[in-house]
Coordinates of C-alpha atoms in Angstrom, one line a residue:
X1 CA 17.3 21.4 20.1
X2 CA 15.7 21.2 16.7
X3 CA 14.2 24.5 15.4
X4 CA 10.6 24.5 14.3
X5 CA 11.3 24.8 10.6
X6 CA 13.8 21.8 10.5
X7 CA 11.4 19.8 12.6
X8 CA 8.6 20.6 10.2
X9 CA 10.7 19.6 7.3
X10 CA 11.7 16.3 9.0
X11 CA 8.1 15.3 9.7
X12 CA 6.9 16.4 6.3
X13 CA 9.6 14.1 4.8
X14 CA 8.0 11.2 6.8
X15 CA 4.6 12.1 5.4
X16 CA 6.1 12.2 1.9
X17 CA 7.5 8.7 2.4
X18 CA 3.9 7.6 3.2
X19 CA 2.5 9.3 0.1
X20 CA 4.8 7.1 -2.0
X21 CA 3.2 4.1 -0.3
X22 CA -0.2 5.3 -1.3
X23 CA 1.0 5.7 -4.9
X24 CA 2.4 2.2 -4.9
X25 CA -1.2 1.0 -4.3
X26 CA -2.6 3.2 -7.2
X27 CA -4.0 5.7 -4.7
X28 CA -3.6 9.5 -4.9
X29 CA -0.2 10.0 -3.2
X30 CA -1.0 11.8 0.0
X31 CA 0.6 10.9 3.3
X32 CA 0.2 12.1 6.9
X33 CA 1.8 11.8 10.3
X34 CA 0.6 12.8 13.8
X35 CA 3.3 14.0 16.1
X36 CA 3.4 14.8 19.9
X37 CA 6.6 15.6 21.8
X38 CA 8.7 15.0 18.6
X39 CA 7.4 11.5 18.3
X40 CA 5.2 10.1 15.5
X41 CA 2.1 8.5 17.1
X42 CA 0.0 8.1 14.0
X43 CA 0.6 7.4 10.3
X44 CA -1.7 7.3 7.3
X45 CA -1.8 7.4 3.6
X46 CA -4.7 7.7 1.1
X47 CA -6.5 4.4 0.6
X48 CA -10.2 5.0 -0.2
X49 CA -10.0 2.9 -3.4
X50 CA -8.3 -0.2 -1.9
X51 CA -10.4 0.1 1.4
X52 CA -13.6 0.9 -0.5
X53 CA -14.0 3.7 2.1
X54 CA -14.6 7.3 1.0
X55 CA -13.3 8.5 4.4
X56 CA -9.9 6.7 4.1
X57 CA -7.9 9.9 3.5
X58 CA -4.4 10.0 4.9
X59 CA -5.4 12.5 7.6
X60 CA -8.3 10.4 8.9
X61 CA -6.2 7.2 8.9
X62 CA -3.4 9.0 10.8
X63 CA -5.8 10.5 13.3
X64 CA -7.4 7.1 14.0
X65 CA -4.0 5.6 14.5
X66 CA -3.0 8.3 17.0
X67 CA -6.3 8.1 18.9
X68 CA -5.8 4.3 19.3
X69 CA -2.3 4.8 20.6
X70 CA -3.3 7.5 23.0
X71 CA -6.6 5.7 23.9
X72 CA -8.4 9.0 23.4
X73 CA -10.6 10.4 20.7
X74 CA -9.3 13.9 21.6
X75 CA -5.7 14.6 20.5
X76 CA -4.7 17.8 22.3
X77 CA -1.0 18.8 21.9
X78 CA -0.5 17.1 18.6
X79 CA 0.6 18.4 15.2
X80 CA -0.7 16.8 12.0
X81 CA 1.6 16.9 9.0
X82 CA 0.1 16.2 5.6
X83 CA 1.5 16.5 2.1
X84 CA -1.7 18.1 0.6
X85 CA -3.9 20.8 2.0
X86 CA -6.8 19.0 3.7
X87 CA -10.4 18.8 2.4
X88 CA -13.5 19.8 4.4
X89 CA -14.0 16.3 5.8
X90 CA -10.5 16.1 7.1
X91 CA -10.5 19.6 8.6
X92 CA -13.7 18.7 10.4
X93 CA -12.1 15.5 11.8
X94 CA -9.1 17.6 13.0
X95 CA -11.5 20.1 14.7
X96 CA -13.3 17.2 16.5
X97 CA -10.0 15.7 17.5
X98 CA -8.9 19.0 19.0
X99 CA -5.5 18.9 17.4
X100 CA -3.2 21.9 18.2
X101 CA -1.5 22.4 14.9
X102 CA -1.7 21.5 11.2
X103 CA 1.3 21.7 8.7
X104 CA 0.6 20.9 5.1
X105 CA 2.8 20.8 2.0
X106 CA 1.1 21.6 -1.3
X107 CA -2.0 23.7 -1.6
X108 CA -5.1 22.1 -3.2
X109 CA -6.8 24.6 -5.5
X110 CA -9.7 22.2 -6.1
X111 CA -10.7 21.0 -2.6
X112 CA -8.5 22.7 -0.1
X113 CA -10.4 23.7 3.0
X114 CA -7.7 25.7 4.8
X115 CA -6.6 28.5 2.4
X116 CA -7.4 27.5 -1.2
X117 CA -11.2 27.0 -1.7
X118 CA -12.4 27.4 1.9
X119 CA -10.9 28.9 5.0
X120 CA -12.6 26.7 7.6
X121 CA -9.9 27.1 10.2
X122 CA -10.3 30.8 10.1
X123 CA -14.0 30.7 11.0
X124 CA -14.5 32.6 14.2
X125 CA -17.7 30.7 15.1
X126 CA -15.9 27.4 15.6
X127 CA -15.3 26.3 19.2
X128 CA -11.7 25.2 18.6
X129 CA -8.7 26.9 17.0
X130 CA -6.0 25.1 15.1
X131 CA -2.8 26.8 14.3
X132 CA -1.8 26.1 10.7
X133 CA 1.0 26.7 8.2
X134 CA 1.4 25.5 4.6
X135 CA 4.1 25.3 2.0
X136 CA 6.5 23.0 3.8
X137 CA 8.2 21.0 1.1
X138 CA 5.5 22.3 -1.2
X139 CA 7.4 21.6 -4.5
X140 CA 8.2 18.0 -3.5
X141 CA 4.7 17.4 -2.3
X142 CA 3.2 18.9 -5.4
X143 CA 5.5 17.1 -7.7
X144 CA 4.5 13.6 -6.6
X145 CA 0.9 14.6 -7.1
X146 CA 1.4 16.2 -10.5
X147 CA 3.5 13.2 -11.7
X148 CA 0.8 10.8 -10.5
X149 CA -1.9 12.5 -12.4
X150 CA 0.3 13.0 -15.5
X151 CA 0.9 9.3 -15.5
X152 CA -2.9 8.6 -15.2
X153 CA -3.7 10.7 -18.3

């Protein structure tokens, strides 16, 4: 049996691999995986530039992939792993999908909607609750982002 922390590390490593794919396309390196019963059922990486789609964030792509595989727009019982704290748009999509759990790597002090800028998931008026934790492989997740932006400057 895999304990929760090592399971979180394993799946965050998969998301980190996807973030490298985003970077190879010149996109901001963010990757995400959707997991149910210890199986990845959805994957995504940032591609708004190459897809000319402002909604093509890693989380949205991964949620869409999982929804197609489950043939359901609701995703109860899943955990979403993402290398960067989600933005308001992505948190909204997670709420509508009814995911159970969110695990993110690096915090996003400019657009994070979980703990950094906004605390959307802590809003009591929402009709769905998502358990969340951050900081899993935070230094690795943050490094790929900071290196990407350092290279851009």
